[in-house]
Tab-separated table of N, CA and C in Angstrom:
chain	number	residue	atom	x	y	z
A	1	UNK	N	-1.212	19.078	14.963
A	1	UNK	CA	-1.957	19.605	14.486
A	1	UNK	C	-1.901	21.066	15.186
A	2	UNK	N	-1.700	21.174	16.362
A	2	UNK	CA	-2.132	22.296	16.997
A	2	UNK	C	-0.592	23.126	16.531
A	3	UNK	N	0.549	22.568	16.848
A	3	UNK	CA	1.501	23.492	16.424
A	3	UNK	C	1.386	24.009	14.702
A	4	UNK	N	1.114	23.140	13.785
A	4	UNK	CA	0.505	23.975	12.605
A	4	UNK	C	-0.387	24.625	12.369
A	5	UNK	N	-1.435	24.568	13.315
A	5	UNK	CA	-2.731	25.662	13.484
A	5	UNK	C	-1.730	26.963	13.978
A	6	UNK	N	-1.029	26.722	15.050
A	6	UNK	CA	-0.406	28.323	15.541
A	6	UNK	C	0.742	29.065	14.383
A	7	UNK	N	1.336	28.402	13.531
A	7	UNK	CA	2.228	28.416	12.504
A	7	UNK	C	1.307	29.030	11.602
A	8	UNK	N	-0.012	28.942	11.016
A	8	UNK	CA	-0.602	29.378	10.474
A	8	UNK	C	-0.962	30.817	10.918
A	9	UNK	N	-1.612	30.728	11.792
A	9	UNK	CA	-2.174	32.081	12.292
A	9	UNK	C	-0.940	33.091	12.409
A	10	UNK	N	0.387	32.439	12.520
A	10	UNK	CA	1.551	33.751	12.942
A	10	UNK	C	1.470	34.015	11.567
A	11	UNK	N	1.635	33.013	10.354
A	11	UNK	CA	1.638	33.289	8.815
A	11	UNK	C	0.860	34.067	8.535
A	12	UNK	N	-0.132	34.339	9.284
A	12	UNK	CA	-1.220	35.187	8.398
A	12	UNK	C	-1.138	36.524	8.570
A	13	UNK	N	-0.247	36.516	9.435
A	13	UNK	CA	-0.034	38.019	9.714
A	13	UNK	C	1.062	38.868	9.079
A	14	UNK	N	2.106	37.680	8.889
A	14	UNK	CA	2.970	38.183	7.649
A	14	UNK	C	2.789	37.954	6.399
A	15	UNK	N	1.620	37.071	5.925
A	15	UNK	CA	1.207	37.248	4.735
A	15	UNK	C	0.643	38.475	4.346
A	16	UNK	N	-0.259	39.281	5.410
A	16	UNK	CA	-0.872	40.258	4.953
A	16	UNK	C	-0.060	41.691	5.044
A	17	UNK	N	1.352	41.537	5.708
A	17	UNK	CA	2.254	42.700	5.698
A	17	UNK	C	2.795	42.643	4.240
A	18	UNK	N	3.208	41.150	3.833
A	18	UNK	CA	3.974	41.276	2.927
A	18	UNK	C	3.207	41.449	1.451
A	19	UNK	N	1.546	41.300	1.283
A	19	UNK	CA	0.965	41.500	0.412
A	19	UNK	C	0.845	42.752	0.541
A	20	UNK	N	1.026	43.821	1.465
A	20	UNK	CA	0.879	45.342	0.999
A	20	UNK	C	2.181	45.479	0.623
A	21	UNK	N	3.288	45.602	1.030
A	21	UNK	CA	4.721	45.901	0.749
A	21	UNK	C	4.902	45.358	-0.881
A	22	UNK	N	4.317	44.327	-1.280
A	22	UNK	CA	4.285	43.963	-2.535
A	22	UNK	C	3.482	45.332	-3.318
A	23	UNK	N	2.025	45.119	-3.062
A	23	UNK	CA	1.207	45.881	-3.818
A	23	UNK	C	1.897	47.283	-3.757
A	24	UNK	N	2.728	48.262	-2.707
A	24	UNK	CA	2.998	49.273	-2.426
A	24	UNK	C	4.058	49.504	-3.699
A	25	UNK	N	4.827	48.369	-4.214
A	25	UNK	CA	6.119	48.328	-4.831
A	25	UNK	C	5.390	48.532	-6.789
A	26	UNK	N	4.100	48.185	-6.588
A	26	UNK	CA	3.878	48.436	-7.804
A	26	UNK	C	3.062	49.824	-8.045
A	27	UNK	N	2.976	50.280	-9.455
A	27	UNK	CA	2.434	51.243	-9.751
A	27	UNK	C	1.096	51.276	-10.404
A	28	UNK	N	-0.067	51.686	-9.534
A	28	UNK	CA	-1.275	51.794	-9.851
A	28	UNK	C	-1.941	53.016	-10.349
A	29	UNK	N	-2.692	53.284	-11.198
A	29	UNK	CA	-2.981	54.341	-11.941
A	29	UNK	C	-4.184	54.995	-10.913
A	30	UNK	N	-4.796	53.787	-10.026
A	30	UNK	CA	-6.285	54.496	-9.523
A	30	UNK	C	-6.290	53.713	-8.082
A	31	UNK	N	-6.790	54.619	-7.284
A	31	UNK	CA	-7.175	53.766	-6.137
A	31	UNK	C	-7.690	52.653	-5.759
A	32	UNK	N	-8.587	52.400	-7.201
A	32	UNK	CA	-9.513	51.357	-6.950
A	32	UNK	C	-8.346	50.253	-7.808
A	33	UNK	N	-7.698	50.393	-8.520
A	33	UNK	CA	-6.768	49.643	-9.228
A	33	UNK	C	-5.748	48.859	-7.929
A	34	UNK	N	-5.630	49.906	-6.853
A	34	UNK	CA	-4.438	49.232	-5.917
A	34	UNK	C	-5.379	48.914	-4.524
A	35	UNK	N	-6.508	48.961	-4.728
A	35	UNK	CA	-7.124	48.147	-3.638
A	35	UNK	C	-7.743	46.781	-4.475
A	36	UNK	N	-8.086	46.740	-5.744
A	36	UNK	CA	-8.374	45.500	-6.252
A	36	UNK	C	-7.237	44.583	-6.169
A	37	UNK	N	-6.030	44.985	-6.463
A	37	UNK	CA	-4.755	44.211	-6.504
A	37	UNK	C	-4.137	43.775	-5.035
A	38	UNK	N	-4.788	45.060	-4.172
A	38	UNK	CA	-4.446	44.312	-2.582
A	38	UNK	C	-5.590	43.164	-2.209
A	39	UNK	N	-6.371	43.355	-2.659
A	39	UNK	CA	-7.446	42.105	-1.982
A	39	UNK	C	-7.084	41.048	-2.979
A	40	UNK	N	-6.759	40.931	-4.212
A	40	UNK	CA	-6.336	39.649	-5.260
A	40	UNK	C	-5.236	39.337	-4.378
A	41	UNK	N	-4.189	39.837	-3.871
A	41	UNK	CA	-2.731	39.179	-3.161
A	41	UNK	C	-3.140	39.081	-1.946
A	42	UNK	N	-3.907	39.456	-1.014
A	42	UNK	CA	-4.388	39.052	0.040
A	42	UNK	C	-5.027	37.358	0.223
A	43	UNK	N	-5.991	37.450	-0.753
A	43	UNK	CA	-6.917	36.587	-0.826
A	43	UNK	C	-6.089	35.094	-1.477
A	44	UNK	N	-5.074	35.304	-2.156
A	44	UNK	CA	-4.338	34.299	-2.796
A	44	UNK	C	-3.445	33.634	-1.175
A	45	UNK	N	-2.953	34.848	-0.867
A	45	UNK	CA	-2.169	34.550	0.360
A	45	UNK	C	-2.738	33.884	1.249
A	46	UNK	N	-3.745	34.535	1.681
A	46	UNK	CA	-4.356	33.608	2.530
A	46	UNK	C	-4.787	32.381	2.683
A	47	UNK	N	-5.631	31.935	1.174
A	47	UNK	CA	-5.952	30.686	0.509
A	47	UNK	C	-5.133	29.716	0.976
A	48	UNK	N	-4.077	30.004	0.227
A	48	UNK	CA	-2.439	29.034	0.123
A	48	UNK	C	-2.270	28.958	1.884
A	49	UNK	N	-2.132	29.796	2.336
A	49	UNK	CA	-1.743	29.504	3.788
A	49	UNK	C	-2.449	28.852	4.964
A	50	UNK	N	-3.866	29.443	4.686
A	50	UNK	CA	-4.963	28.577	5.463
A	50	UNK	C	-5.181	26.929	4.945
A	51	UNK	N	-5.705	27.181	3.636
A	51	UNK	CA	-5.958	25.315	3.430
A	51	UNK	C	-4.789	24.312	2.774
A	52	UNK	N	-3.469	24.925	2.594
A	52	UNK	CA	-2.710	23.882	2.113
A	52	UNK	C	-2.559	22.638	3.026
A	53	UNK	N	-2.596	22.619	4.063
A	53	UNK	CA	-2.347	21.625	5.300
A	53	UNK	C	-3.344	20.543	5.108
A	54	UNK	N	-4.439	21.518	4.899
A	54	UNK	CA	-5.909	20.599	4.530
A	54	UNK	C	-5.946	19.641	3.063
A	55	UNK	N	-5.277	20.598	1.908
A	55	UNK	CA	-5.054	19.796	0.580
A	55	UNK	C	-3.964	18.734	1.004
A	56	UNK	N	-2.801	18.487	1.541
A	56	UNK	CA	-2.038	17.690	1.864
A	56	UNK	C	-2.479	16.622	2.482
A	57	UNK	N	-3.535	16.787	3.585
A	57	UNK	CA	-3.964	15.553	4.603
A	57	UNK	C	-5.039	14.860	3.847
A	58	UNK	N	-5.491	15.866	2.926
A	58	UNK	CA	-6.732	15.272	2.448
A	58	UNK	C	-6.378	14.361	0.861
A	59	UNK	N	-5.078	14.901	0.025
A	59	UNK	CA	-4.837	14.508	-1.605
A	59	UNK	C	-3.322	13.668	-1.044
A	60	UNK	N	-2.531	13.929	-0.222
A	60	UNK	CA	-1.496	13.782	-0.556
A	60	UNK	C	-0.848	12.619	0.640
A	61	UNK	N	-1.218	12.919	1.807
A	61	UNK	CA	-0.377	12.302	3.064
A	61	UNK	C	-0.735	10.988	2.880
A	62	UNK	N	-2.484	10.424	2.754
A	62	UNK	CA	-2.022	9.142	2.564
A	62	UNK	C	-1.569	7.992	1.406
A	63	UNK	N	-1.358	8.847	0.595
A	63	UNK	CA	-0.674	8.384	-0.949
A	63	UNK	C	0.178	7.206	-0.990
A	64	UNK	N	1.461	7.097	0.021
A	64	UNK	CA	2.668	6.473	0.557
A	64	UNK	C	3.320	6.788	-0.877
A	65	UNK	N	3.300	7.944	-1.066
A	65	UNK	CA	4.645	8.468	-2.669
A	65	UNK	C	5.600	8.136	-2.119
A	66	UNK	N	6.731	7.307	-2.859
A	66	UNK	CA	7.878	7.446	-2.516
A	66	UNK	C	8.613	8.768	-2.145
A	67	UNK	N	8.468	9.321	-3.143
A	67	UNK	CA	9.427	10.772	-3.200
A	67	UNK	C	9.088	12.038	-1.707
A	68	UNK	N	7.676	11.727	-1.251
A	68	UNK	CA	7.166	12.422	-0.074
A	68	UNK	C	8.642	11.638	1.232
A	69	UNK	N	8.973	10.457	1.249
A	69	UNK	CA	9.587	9.999	2.123
A	69	UNK	C	10.855	10.480	2.822
A	70	UNK	N	11.552	10.264	3.772
A	70	UNK	CA	12.380	10.927	4.082
A	70	UNK	C	13.618	9.694	4.599
A	71	UNK	N	14.870	9.824	4.107
A	71	UNK	CA	15.589	8.592	4.666
A	71	UNK	C	16.232	8.788	5.710
A	72	UNK	N	15.857	8.264	6.528
A	72	UNK	CA	16.777	8.342	8.048
A	72	UNK	C	17.437	6.973	7.865
A	73	UNK	N	19.178	7.157	8.015
A	73	UNK	CA	19.957	6.149	8.220
A	73	UNK	C	19.232	4.759	7.188
A	74	UNK	N	19.069	5.085	6.039
A	74	UNK	CA	18.814	4.509	5.184
A	74	UNK	C	17.298	3.410	5.364
A	75	UNK	N	16.719	3.864	6.279
A	75	UNK	CA	15.118	3.494	6.131
A	75	UNK	C	14.308	4.982	5.565
A	76	UNK	N	13.373	4.410	5.093
A	76	UNK	CA	12.316	5.363	4.396
A	76	UNK	C	10.945	5.661	5.404
A	77	UNK	N	11.711	6.770	5.771
A	77	UNK	CA	9.898	6.944	6.736
A	77	UNK	C	9.063	7.759	5.877
A	78	UNK	N	7.994	7.318	5.848
A	78	UNK	CA	6.626	8.330	4.960
A	78	UNK	C	5.752	8.688	6.274
A	79	UNK	N	4.932	9.930	5.666
A	79	UNK	CA	4.184	10.634	6.140
A	79	UNK	C	2.792	9.658	5.906
A	80	UNK	N	2.085	8.794	6.403
A	80	UNK	CA	0.877	7.824	6.430
A	80	UNK	C	-0.078	8.302	7.383
A	81	UNK	N	-1.342	8.126	6.826
A	81	UNK	CA	-2.237	8.680	7.940
A	81	UNK	C	-2.654	7.278	8.865
A	82	UNK	N	-3.628	7.362	9.841
A	82	UNK	CA	-3.382	5.866	10.623
A	82	UNK	C	-4.505	5.324	9.784
A	83	UNK	N	-4.108	3.808	10.135
A	83	UNK	CA	-5.227	2.653	9.453
A	83	UNK	C	-6.619	2.605	10.248
A	84	UNK	N	-7.301	2.640	9.217
A	84	UNK	CA	-8.892	2.327	9.553
A	84	UNK	C	-8.849	0.814	9.711
A	85	UNK	N	-10.245	0.863	10.186
A	85	UNK	CA	-10.559	-0.778	10.422
A	85	UNK	C	-10.595	-1.674	9.075
A	86	UNK	N	-10.532	-1.251	8.041
A	86	UNK	CA	-10.655	-2.123	6.902
A	86	UNK	C	-8.897	-2.085	6.357
A	87	UNK	N	-8.154	-1.697	7.318
A	87	UNK	CA	-6.829	-1.710	6.261
A	87	UNK	C	-6.429	-1.103	5.636
A	88	UNK	N	-6.872	0.361	5.142
A	88	UNK	CA	-6.920	1.156	4.331
A	88	UNK	C	-6.454	2.462	5.353
A	89	UNK	N	-5.566	3.337	4.779
A	89	UNK	CA	-5.419	4.764	5.483
A	89	UNK	C	-6.578	5.592	5.224
A	90	UNK	N	-6.734	5.800	6.679
A	90	UNK	CA	-7.764	6.617	7.080
A	90	UNK	C	-7.683	8.216	7.652
A	91	UNK	N	-7.282	8.968	6.470
A	91	UNK	CA	-7.073	10.530	6.713
A	91	UNK	C	-8.051	11.342	7.373
A	92	UNK	N	-9.493	10.838	7.388
A	92	UNK	CA	-10.184	11.749	7.880
A	92	UNK	C	-10.749	12.122	9.220
A	93	UNK	N	-9.868	11.221	10.147
A	93	UNK	CA	-9.627	11.742	11.061
A	93	UNK	C	-8.620	12.809	11.409
A	94	UNK	N	-7.387	12.386	10.978
A	94	UNK	CA	-6.274	13.714	10.464
A	94	UNK	C	-6.980	14.896	10.245
A	95	UNK	N	-7.770	14.929	8.967
A	95	UNK	CA	-8.397	16.008	8.313
A	95	UNK	C	-9.386	16.906	9.254
A	96	UNK	N	-10.337	16.252	10.092
A	96	UNK	CA	-11.015	16.732	11.179
A	96	UNK	C	-10.434	17.025	12.198
A	97	UNK	N	-9.540	16.292	12.878
A	97	UNK	CA	-8.353	17.111	13.918
A	97	UNK	C	-7.991	18.427	13.149
A	98	UNK	N	-7.308	18.680	12.172
A	98	UNK	CA	-6.487	19.710	11.297
A	98	UNK	C	-7.856	20.989	11.323
A	99	UNK	N	-9.347	20.370	10.774
A	99	UNK	CA	-10.001	21.578	10.692
A	99	UNK	C	-10.012	22.098	11.974
A	100	UNK	N	-10.825	21.396	12.893
A	100	UNK	CA	-10.932	21.595	14.111
A	100	UNK	C	-10.408	22.752	14.736
A	101	UNK	N	-8.765	22.114	14.721
A	101	UNK	CA	-7.808	22.968	15.498
A	101	UNK	C	-7.590	24.172	15.118
A	102	UNK	N	-7.794	24.184	13.292
A	102	UNK	CA	-7.662	25.874	12.952
A	102	UNK	C	-8.699	26.471	13.179
A	103	UNK	N	-10.031	26.095	13.323
A	103	UNK	CA	-11.068	26.800	13.906
A	103	UNK	C	-10.321	27.340	15.164
A	104	UNK	N	-10.352	26.456	16.162
A	104	UNK	CA	-10.144	27.126	17.615
A	104	UNK	C	-9.181	27.863	17.311
A	105	UNK	N	-8.017	27.880	16.977
A	105	UNK	CA	-6.970	28.595	16.968
A	105	UNK	C	-7.350	30.053	16.331
A	106	UNK	N	-7.721	30.009	15.328
A	106	UNK	CA	-8.466	30.854	14.505
A	106	UNK	C	-9.271	32.207	15.382
A	107	UNK	N	-10.306	31.327	15.760
A	107	UNK	CA	-11.186	32.100	16.915
A	107	UNK	C	-10.254	32.556	18.006
A	108	UNK	N	-9.269	31.994	18.534
A	108	UNK	CA	-8.319	32.387	19.482
A	108	UNK	C	-7.432	33.914	19.272
A	109	UNK	N	-6.902	33.943	18.112
A	109	UNK	CA	-6.500	34.956	17.481
A	109	UNK	C	-7.491	36.136	17.310
A	110	UNK	N	-8.535	35.708	16.948
A	110	UNK	CA	-9.816	36.742	16.956
A	110	UNK	C	-9.933	37.578	17.835
A	111	UNK	N	-9.969	36.855	19.127
A	111	UNK	CA	-10.457	37.466	20.210
A	111	UNK	C	-9.344	38.185	20.832
A	112	UNK	N	-7.742	37.785	20.535
A	112	UNK	CA	-6.480	38.691	20.944
A	112	UNK	C	-6.803	40.146	20.324
A	113	UNK	N	-6.882	39.953	18.931
A	113	UNK	CA	-6.668	41.178	18.042
A	113	UNK	C	-7.862	42.172	18.384
C-alpha cells in the first residue's frame, strides 16, 4: 500500500504537467476557455490517478476473475483479498489500509511542497 501511494503521489506531479502540455497544444479562443479545459483535464487525471487503486480493491480484487490472474510456471496466481471470519474474501481491510496510506502520503507531500 505504501509503495502504491508513493507512486500515486509521484504520478500526480507528472499528470499536472501533462495536463498543462496537452492544454497548451490546443487553440482556445479565450483565456476562460483555456482555464476551463485545464481544470477539466487536471480533474480527470487526478481523479483517475488517486482513486483507481481504491476502485480496484473495492470492486475487482476479491472477485477471483481468471482473466486477472498471472500464470507463473503453469500455476494461476490471483490477486485476492484476505479471507474474513466467514470464509469470504474481506477487502475492507485492504481498502482501509490503502485509504489511510494515501491520506498520510498526500499530507507528507503537501508538507514538503
